[in-house]
Amino acid sequence: MMDRIVAAEVFVAIVERGSMIAAAEALDMSRAMVTRYLAQMEHWAGARLLHRTTRKLGLTDAGSETLARCRQMLDIAAAMPAPGTADTGSPQGLLRIACSQSLAQAALAPAVAGYLRRYPRMAIDLQIDNRAVNLVEERIDLALRITNALDPNLIARQLGTCASVLCASPAYLAAHGTPRRVEDLALHDCLTYSYFGKSLWQFTRAGETVSVPVSGRLSANESVVLLAAVLEGAGVALQPRYSAVPLLASGRLVTLLPDSLPQPMGIHGIYTSRQYQPAGLRALLDYLVDWFAGDSRWLELTQ
């Protein structure tokens, strides 16, 4: 259920600022969230609250009554302590986090374990899923995504950097040869990730960006599946460094083209609003930034 206090704040901001776009900017909230809060306010009121024209917004009679009640509610809320800060000042409550399987195994599970030790009054529910979840509809407090193409309408904080390595199994290389330059990848069976670089891989070579069209017979929406396939000799793969390092060290995988670095990607935490964050979520975001910075597997590689 949507927070009535936040909904009231959004409604007042829309009225005072004169538009939903201006309210979103003032509250540091996505436009989609502002629209949803207004729709929920009208649902609660059982009436249309605003007259919408091409030039301006105007209050209906029900909107005028609702505006007065919202301002009264916000005055009362301002006099109350924030949740999770009373008594001890330690964050408390439940956070629902969405994350891919590979990132959850490599990073989120150990990071969350440390976070829960530091904040014993917090609880976390992990939702493992590779799709882009709807935070509002699925009641997700934080979604972690690895991407360089983040929707500009999303509210996000970069938590770290994910470096990748180009690799293949010794068996595949023995059967198909070893690529000597990135352009040779066009001749190889490349295992591609459905949500990133499915047909174009980018590298940095001698300080310049090189883009190479690739293709292959296997793609997947989870890097764990592609990792298993590359181990079986199915082709060449771009794998997150955090997954590939132990396999490279053991010789089960071989690093290819060390003079050409795959494009690193950002690890982002996505949430609904910067201004209305539970204390536990703020603490988790700060904790994750420190955690990624403190583990060498997540440091960006440079030539």
mmCIF file of C-alpha atoms in Angstrom:
data_model
loop_
_atom_site.group_PDB
_atom_site.id
_atom_site.type_symbol
_atom_site.label_atom_id
_atom_site.label_comp_id
_atom_site.label_asym_id
_atom_site.label_seq_id
_atom_site.Cartn_x
_atom_site.Cartn_y
_atom_site.Cartn_z
ATOM 1 C CA MET A 1 0.000 0.000 0.000
ATOM 2 C CA MET A 2 1.327 3.433 -0.883
ATOM 3 C CA ASP A 3 2.493 5.725 1.930
ATOM 4 C CA ARG A 4 -0.256 8.272 2.631
ATOM 5 C CA ILE A 5 2.186 10.827 4.025
ATOM 6 C CA VAL A 6 4.302 10.730 0.879
ATOM 7 C CA ALA A 7 1.159 10.845 -1.278
ATOM 8 C CA ALA A 8 0.017 13.943 0.612
ATOM 9 C CA GLU A 9 3.424 15.582 0.120
ATOM 10 C CA VAL A 10 3.266 14.813 -3.600
ATOM 11 C CA PHE A 11 -0.251 16.229 -3.952
ATOM 12 C CA VAL A 12 0.665 19.446 -2.133
ATOM 13 C CA ALA A 13 3.783 19.819 -4.285
ATOM 14 C CA ILE A 14 1.750 19.389 -7.495
ATOM 15 C CA VAL A 15 -0.661 22.120 -6.412
ATOM 16 C CA GLU A 16 2.021 24.518 -5.190
ATOM 17 C CA ARG A 17 4.370 23.981 -8.137
ATOM 18 C CA GLY A 18 1.627 23.984 -10.749
ATOM 19 C CA SER A 19 2.543 20.764 -12.551
ATOM 20 C CA MET A 20 3.480 17.149 -11.992
ATOM 21 C CA ILE A 21 6.820 17.681 -13.733
ATOM 22 C CA ALA A 22 7.745 20.537 -11.396
ATOM 23 C CA ALA A 23 6.626 18.481 -8.386
ATOM 24 C CA ALA A 24 8.825 15.578 -9.484
ATOM 25 C CA GLU A 25 11.843 17.878 -9.774
ATOM 26 C CA ALA A 26 11.177 19.526 -6.408
ATOM 27 C CA LEU A 27 10.793 16.179 -4.635
ATOM 28 C CA ASP A 28 13.647 14.501 -6.534
ATOM 29 C CA MET A 29 11.178 11.799 -7.572
ATOM 30 C CA SER A 30 10.501 10.190 -10.921
ATOM 31 C CA ARG A 31 7.566 11.532 -12.946
ATOM 32 C CA ALA A 32 6.048 8.064 -13.047
ATOM 33 C CA MET A 33 6.029 7.944 -9.242
ATOM 34 C CA VAL A 34 4.346 11.352 -8.997
ATOM 35 C CA THR A 35 1.639 10.183 -11.402
ATOM 36 C CA ARG A 36 1.063 7.014 -9.385
ATOM 37 C CA TYR A 37 0.802 8.916 -6.108
ATOM 38 C CA LEU A 38 -1.736 11.324 -7.600
ATOM 39 C CA ALA A 39 -3.785 8.437 -8.979
ATOM 40 C CA GLN A 40 -3.736 6.797 -5.554
ATOM 41 C CA MET A 41 -4.839 10.030 -3.869
ATOM 42 C CA GLU A 42 -7.802 10.257 -6.230
ATOM 43 C CA HIS A 43 -8.606 6.617 -5.528
ATOM 44 C CA TRP A 44 -8.620 7.262 -1.784
ATOM 45 C CA ALA A 45 -10.731 10.399 -2.223
ATOM 46 C CA GLY A 46 -13.119 8.663 -4.612
ATOM 47 C CA ALA A 47 -13.136 11.743 -6.843
ATOM 48 C CA ARG A 48 -11.039 13.675 -9.330
ATOM 49 C CA LEU A 49 -8.856 16.153 -7.453
ATOM 50 C CA LEU A 50 -7.484 18.234 -10.318
ATOM 51 C CA HIS A 51 -8.786 19.784 -13.515
ATOM 52 C CA ARG A 52 -6.121 19.042 -16.131
ATOM 53 C CA THR A 53 -5.777 21.388 -19.105
ATOM 54 C CA THR A 54 -2.954 21.939 -21.580
ATOM 55 C CA ARG A 55 -1.892 25.111 -19.760
ATOM 56 C CA LYS A 56 -2.393 24.521 -16.046
ATOM 57 C CA LEU A 57 -3.825 22.389 -13.272
ATOM 58 C CA GLY A 58 -6.792 23.516 -11.200
ATOM 59 C CA LEU A 59 -8.332 22.131 -8.008
ATOM 60 C CA THR A 60 -11.766 20.544 -8.038
ATOM 61 C CA ASP A 61 -14.000 20.985 -4.983
ATOM 62 C CA ALA A 62 -12.855 17.596 -3.736
ATOM 63 C CA GLY A 63 -9.270 18.663 -4.455
ATOM 64 C CA SER A 64 -9.601 21.789 -2.297
ATOM 65 C CA GLU A 65 -10.870 19.731 0.627
ATOM 66 C CA THR A 66 -8.152 17.150 0.125
ATOM 67 C CA LEU A 67 -5.449 19.838 -0.061
ATOM 68 C CA ALA A 68 -6.452 21.213 3.346
ATOM 69 C CA ARG A 69 -6.430 17.733 4.876
ATOM 70 C CA CYS A 70 -3.074 16.929 3.321
ATOM 71 C CA ARG A 71 -1.490 20.072 4.744
ATOM 72 C CA GLN A 72 -2.902 19.251 8.160
ATOM 73 C CA MET A 73 -1.570 15.692 7.887
ATOM 74 C CA LEU A 74 1.894 16.942 6.932
ATOM 75 C CA ASP A 75 1.960 19.359 9.881
ATOM 76 C CA ILE A 76 1.208 16.462 12.234
ATOM 77 C CA ALA A 77 3.766 14.199 10.543
ATOM 78 C CA ALA A 78 6.474 16.870 10.802
ATOM 79 C CA ALA A 79 6.144 16.825 14.577
ATOM 80 C CA MET A 80 6.683 13.047 14.798
ATOM 81 C CA PRO A 81 10.078 11.263 14.910
ATOM 82 C CA ALA A 82 11.085 9.397 11.764
ATOM 83 C CA PRO A 83 10.604 5.603 11.792
ATOM 84 C CA GLY A 84 13.704 3.708 12.785
ATOM 85 C CA THR A 85 15.306 6.696 14.546
ATOM 86 C CA ALA A 86 13.428 6.634 17.859
ATOM 87 C CA ASP A 87 14.896 5.033 20.978
ATOM 88 C CA THR A 88 18.324 3.843 19.821
ATOM 89 C CA GLY A 89 18.692 5.645 16.505
ATOM 90 C CA SER A 90 19.497 2.298 14.853
ATOM 91 C CA PRO A 91 17.656 1.498 11.600
ATOM 92 C CA GLN A 92 14.975 -1.126 11.867
ATOM 93 C CA GLY A 93 12.462 -2.753 9.549
ATOM 94 C CA LEU A 94 12.278 -4.891 6.410
ATOM 95 C CA LEU A 95 13.851 -4.145 3.027
ATOM 96 C CA ARG A 96 12.893 -6.008 -0.156
ATOM 97 C CA ILE A 97 15.761 -6.180 -2.652
ATOM 98 C CA ALA A 98 15.669 -7.422 -6.261
ATOM 99 C CA CYS A 99 18.845 -8.703 -7.906
ATOM 100 C CA SER A 100 20.123 -11.110 -10.561
ATOM 101 C CA GLN A 101 21.309 -14.559 -9.529
ATOM 102 C CA SER A 102 24.986 -14.067 -10.310
ATOM 103 C CA LEU A 103 25.239 -10.687 -8.584
ATOM 104 C CA ALA A 104 23.290 -11.983 -5.594
ATOM 105 C CA GLN A 105 25.648 -14.934 -5.160
ATOM 106 C CA ALA A 106 28.870 -13.010 -5.693
ATOM 107 C CA ALA A 107 28.092 -9.740 -3.932
ATOM 108 C CA LEU A 108 24.726 -9.293 -2.327
ATOM 109 C CA ALA A 109 24.725 -12.392 -0.127
ATOM 110 C CA PRO A 110 28.074 -11.652 1.579
ATOM 111 C CA ALA A 111 27.446 -7.895 1.659
ATOM 112 C CA VAL A 112 23.987 -8.304 3.192
ATOM 113 C CA ALA A 113 25.375 -10.696 5.808
ATOM 114 C CA GLY A 114 27.768 -7.985 6.962
ATOM 115 C CA TYR A 115 25.037 -5.339 6.841
ATOM 116 C CA LEU A 116 22.729 -7.435 9.034
ATOM 117 C CA ARG A 117 25.510 -7.947 11.563
ATOM 118 C CA ARG A 118 26.012 -4.194 11.754
ATOM 119 C CA TYR A 119 22.264 -3.455 11.955
ATOM 120 C CA PRO A 120 20.664 -6.257 14.004
ATOM 121 C CA ARG A 121 17.200 -4.643 13.897
ATOM 122 C CA MET A 122 17.019 -4.837 10.121
ATOM 123 C CA ALA A 123 15.671 -7.708 7.996
ATOM 124 C CA ILE A 124 16.075 -8.281 4.251
ATOM 125 C CA ASP A 125 13.980 -10.207 1.731
ATOM 126 C CA LEU A 126 15.955 -10.980 -1.450
ATOM 127 C CA GLN A 127 14.027 -11.382 -4.703
ATOM 128 C CA ILE A 128 16.226 -13.141 -7.277
ATOM 129 C CA ASP A 129 15.132 -12.188 -10.784
ATOM 130 C CA ASN A 130 16.897 -11.145 -13.997
ATOM 131 C CA ARG A 131 14.113 -8.965 -15.375
ATOM 132 C CA ALA A 132 13.690 -5.256 -14.681
ATOM 133 C CA VAL A 133 11.139 -5.251 -11.866
ATOM 134 C CA ASN A 134 8.516 -2.569 -11.197
ATOM 135 C CA LEU A 135 9.547 -1.252 -7.804
ATOM 136 C CA VAL A 136 6.178 0.250 -6.904
ATOM 137 C CA GLU A 137 3.908 -2.570 -8.030
ATOM 138 C CA GLU A 138 6.121 -5.297 -6.540
ATOM 139 C CA ARG A 139 6.917 -3.371 -3.349
ATOM 140 C CA ILE A 140 10.680 -3.464 -3.962
ATOM 141 C CA ASP A 141 12.760 -1.043 -1.923
ATOM 142 C CA LEU A 142 15.975 -1.494 -3.916
ATOM 143 C CA ALA A 143 16.851 -3.119 -7.246
ATOM 144 C CA LEU A 144 20.462 -3.779 -8.243
ATOM 145 C CA ARG A 145 21.339 -3.632 -11.938
ATOM 146 C CA ILE A 146 24.587 -3.867 -13.900
ATOM 147 C CA THR A 147 24.311 -1.604 -16.936
ATOM 148 C CA ASN A 148 25.702 1.403 -18.793
ATOM 149 C CA ALA A 149 22.312 2.254 -20.285
ATOM 150 C CA LEU A 150 20.292 3.256 -17.249
ATOM 151 C CA ASP A 151 16.924 4.889 -17.946
ATOM 152 C CA PRO A 152 17.415 8.618 -17.162
ATOM 153 C CA ASN A 153 13.968 8.707 -15.527
ATOM 154 C CA LEU A 154 15.073 6.226 -12.863
ATOM 155 C CA ILE A 155 16.436 7.379 -9.529
ATOM 156 C CA ALA A 156 19.653 5.521 -8.874
ATOM 157 C CA ARG A 157 23.000 5.588 -7.140
ATOM 158 C CA GLN A 158 26.126 3.954 -8.560
ATOM 159 C CA LEU A 159 27.439 1.475 -6.021
ATOM 160 C CA GLY A 160 30.460 0.128 -7.858
ATOM 161 C CA THR A 161 31.951 -0.994 -11.160
ATOM 162 C CA CYS A 162 31.738 -4.407 -12.786
ATOM 163 C CA ALA A 163 34.781 -5.319 -14.880
ATOM 164 C CA SER A 164 34.479 -8.107 -17.459
ATOM 165 C CA VAL A 165 36.953 -10.556 -18.979
ATOM 166 C CA LEU A 166 36.922 -12.187 -22.391
ATOM 167 C CA CYS A 167 37.464 -15.912 -22.002
ATOM 168 C CA ALA A 168 37.016 -19.390 -23.438
ATOM 169 C CA SER A 169 37.809 -22.957 -22.423
ATOM 170 C CA PRO A 170 41.034 -24.679 -23.516
ATOM 171 C CA ALA A 171 38.912 -27.247 -25.379
ATOM 172 C CA TYR A 172 37.153 -24.595 -27.458
ATOM 173 C CA LEU A 173 40.421 -22.881 -28.338
ATOM 174 C CA ALA A 174 42.022 -26.193 -29.317
ATOM 175 C CA ALA A 175 39.129 -26.887 -31.694
ATOM 176 C CA HIS A 176 38.552 -23.405 -33.129
ATOM 177 C CA GLY A 177 41.785 -21.479 -32.654
ATOM 178 C CA THR A 178 42.632 -18.474 -30.482
ATOM 179 C CA PRO A 179 41.557 -14.980 -31.604
ATOM 180 C CA ARG A 180 44.582 -12.683 -32.004
ATOM 181 C CA ARG A 181 42.699 -9.396 -32.153
ATOM 182 C CA VAL A 182 39.168 -8.252 -31.273
ATOM 183 C CA GLU A 183 38.132 -8.193 -34.934
ATOM 184 C CA ASP A 184 38.658 -11.989 -35.007
ATOM 185 C CA LEU A 185 35.688 -12.416 -32.653
ATOM 186 C CA ALA A 186 33.362 -11.988 -35.627
ATOM 187 C CA LEU A 187 34.587 -15.424 -36.777
ATOM 188 C CA HIS A 188 33.917 -17.149 -33.449
ATOM 189 C CA ASP A 189 30.858 -18.552 -31.694
ATOM 190 C CA CYS A 190 30.209 -15.854 -29.085
ATOM 191 C CA LEU A 191 27.931 -16.521 -26.122
ATOM 192 C CA THR A 192 25.847 -13.379 -25.645
ATOM 193 C CA TYR A 193 23.872 -11.896 -22.807
ATOM 194 C CA SER A 194 20.291 -11.065 -23.742
ATOM 195 C CA TYR A 195 20.192 -7.714 -21.906
ATOM 196 C CA PHE A 196 23.633 -6.341 -22.781
ATOM 197 C CA GLY A 197 25.865 -6.346 -25.853
ATOM 198 C CA LYS A 198 23.972 -9.076 -27.659
ATOM 199 C CA SER A 199 25.329 -8.105 -31.068
ATOM 200 C CA LEU A 200 28.075 -5.564 -30.322
ATOM 201 C CA TRP A 201 30.949 -5.925 -27.860
ATOM 202 C CA GLN A 202 33.065 -2.881 -26.960
ATOM 203 C CA PHE A 203 36.700 -2.842 -25.888
ATOM 204 C CA THR A 204 39.397 -0.309 -25.078
ATOM 205 C CA ARG A 205 42.624 -0.921 -26.992
ATOM 206 C CA ALA A 206 45.601 1.444 -26.770
ATOM 207 C CA GLY A 207 43.318 4.122 -25.339
ATOM 208 C CA GLU A 208 40.738 3.872 -28.116
ATOM 209 C CA THR A 209 37.278 2.314 -28.129
ATOM 210 C CA VAL A 210 36.800 -0.601 -30.511
ATOM 211 C CA SER A 211 33.336 -2.020 -31.248
ATOM 212 C CA VAL A 212 33.061 -5.517 -32.686
ATOM 213 C CA PRO A 213 29.897 -7.131 -34.083
ATOM 214 C CA VAL A 214 29.497 -10.633 -32.637
ATOM 215 C CA SER A 215 27.095 -13.504 -33.086
ATOM 216 C CA GLY A 216 26.597 -16.998 -31.773
ATOM 217 C CA ARG A 217 24.141 -19.817 -31.369
ATOM 218 C CA LEU A 218 23.539 -19.373 -27.637
ATOM 219 C CA SER A 219 22.292 -16.363 -25.691
ATOM 220 C CA ALA A 220 20.833 -16.192 -22.186
ATOM 221 C CA ASN A 221 19.497 -13.646 -19.714
ATOM 222 C CA GLU A 222 21.717 -14.893 -16.859
ATOM 223 C CA SER A 223 25.509 -14.857 -16.881
ATOM 224 C CA VAL A 224 25.622 -17.970 -14.672
ATOM 225 C CA VAL A 225 24.158 -19.994 -17.555
ATOM 226 C CA LEU A 226 26.679 -18.569 -20.018
ATOM 227 C CA LEU A 227 29.497 -19.348 -17.583
ATOM 228 C CA ALA A 228 28.453 -23.002 -17.465
ATOM 229 C CA ALA A 229 28.262 -23.073 -21.271
ATOM 230 C CA VAL A 230 31.696 -21.538 -21.823
ATOM 231 C CA LEU A 231 33.177 -24.117 -19.432
ATOM 232 C CA GLU A 232 31.686 -26.824 -21.659
ATOM 233 C CA GLY A 233 33.435 -25.393 -24.720
ATOM 234 C CA ALA A 234 30.361 -23.780 -26.283
ATOM 235 C CA GLY A 235 32.162 -20.616 -27.358
ATOM 236 C CA VAL A 236 33.776 -17.336 -26.332
ATOM 237 C CA ALA A 237 32.147 -15.298 -23.579
ATOM 238 C CA LEU A 238 32.327 -11.966 -21.816
ATOM 239 C CA GLN A 239 32.044 -12.838 -18.138
ATOM 240 C CA PRO A 240 31.944 -10.656 -15.034
ATOM 241 C CA ARG A 241 35.395 -10.636 -13.494
ATOM 242 C CA TYR A 242 33.972 -11.670 -10.129
ATOM 243 C CA SER A 243 32.715 -14.942 -11.642
ATOM 244 C CA ALA A 244 35.657 -15.742 -13.906
ATOM 245 C CA VAL A 245 38.679 -15.074 -11.651
ATOM 246 C CA PRO A 246 38.762 -18.442 -9.827
ATOM 247 C CA LEU A 247 38.222 -20.379 -13.070
ATOM 248 C CA LEU A 248 40.990 -18.454 -14.809
ATOM 249 C CA ALA A 249 43.321 -19.143 -11.887
ATOM 250 C CA SER A 250 42.599 -22.874 -12.060
ATOM 251 C CA GLY A 251 43.107 -23.033 -15.830
ATOM 252 C CA ARG A 252 39.550 -24.111 -16.601
ATOM 253 C CA LEU A 253 39.174 -20.866 -18.561
ATOM 254 C CA VAL A 254 41.718 -18.845 -20.531
ATOM 255 C CA THR A 255 41.856 -15.054 -20.759
ATOM 256 C CA LEU A 256 41.753 -13.789 -24.344
ATOM 257 C CA LEU A 257 43.152 -10.575 -25.839
ATOM 258 C CA PRO A 258 44.626 -9.110 -22.618
ATOM 259 C CA ASP A 259 45.624 -5.949 -24.514
ATOM 260 C CA SER A 260 41.949 -5.169 -25.215
ATOM 261 C CA LEU A 261 39.838 -4.485 -22.142
ATOM 262 C CA PRO A 262 36.067 -5.101 -22.274
ATOM 263 C CA GLN A 263 33.930 -2.090 -21.465
ATOM 264 C CA PRO A 264 33.288 -1.947 -17.677
ATOM 265 C CA MET A 265 29.724 -1.439 -16.459
ATOM 266 C CA GLY A 266 28.237 0.383 -13.522
ATOM 267 C CA ILE A 267 26.543 -1.408 -10.639
ATOM 268 C CA HIS A 268 23.506 0.679 -9.736
ATOM 269 C CA GLY A 269 21.046 0.678 -6.868
ATOM 270 C CA ILE A 270 17.608 1.814 -8.074
ATOM 271 C CA TYR A 271 14.887 3.110 -5.740
ATOM 272 C CA THR A 272 11.774 5.250 -5.895
ATOM 273 C CA SER A 273 12.827 8.496 -4.217
ATOM 274 C CA ARG A 274 15.915 10.134 -2.723
ATOM 275 C CA GLN A 275 13.950 12.297 -0.346
ATOM 276 C CA TYR A 276 11.741 9.609 1.179
ATOM 277 C CA GLN A 277 14.165 6.876 2.129
ATOM 278 C CA PRO A 278 13.882 4.674 5.206
ATOM 279 C CA ALA A 279 16.932 4.925 7.438
ATOM 280 C CA GLY A 280 17.684 1.270 6.731
ATOM 281 C CA LEU A 281 17.803 1.840 2.972
ATOM 282 C CA ARG A 282 20.119 4.841 3.301
ATOM 283 C CA ALA A 283 22.399 2.777 5.525
ATOM 284 C CA LEU A 284 22.365 -0.129 3.054
ATOM 285 C CA LEU A 285 23.284 2.077 0.083
ATOM 286 C CA ASP A 286 26.234 3.535 2.003
ATOM 287 C CA TYR A 287 27.268 0.067 3.139
ATOM 288 C CA LEU A 288 27.208 -1.334 -0.408
ATOM 289 C CA VAL A 289 29.326 1.534 -1.770
ATOM 290 C CA ASP A 290 31.981 0.780 0.866
ATOM 291 C CA TRP A 291 31.697 -2.975 0.300
ATOM 292 C CA PHE A 292 32.262 -2.805 -3.460
ATOM 293 C CA ALA A 293 35.151 -0.359 -2.997
ATOM 294 C CA GLY A 294 36.817 -2.707 -0.526
ATOM 295 C CA ASP A 295 36.827 -5.858 -2.689
ATOM 296 C CA SER A 296 39.442 -6.034 -5.475
ATOM 297 C CA ARG A 297 37.169 -8.122 -7.721
ATOM 298 C CA TRP A 298 35.020 -5.023 -8.292
ATOM 299 C CA LEU A 299 37.759 -2.533 -9.064
ATOM 300 C CA GLU A 300 37.829 -1.240 -12.632
ATOM 301 C CA LEU A 301 40.726 -2.603 -14.672
ATOM 302 C CA THR A 302 42.874 -0.129 -16.628
ATOM 303 C CA GLN A 303 45.505 -0.521 -19.271
#
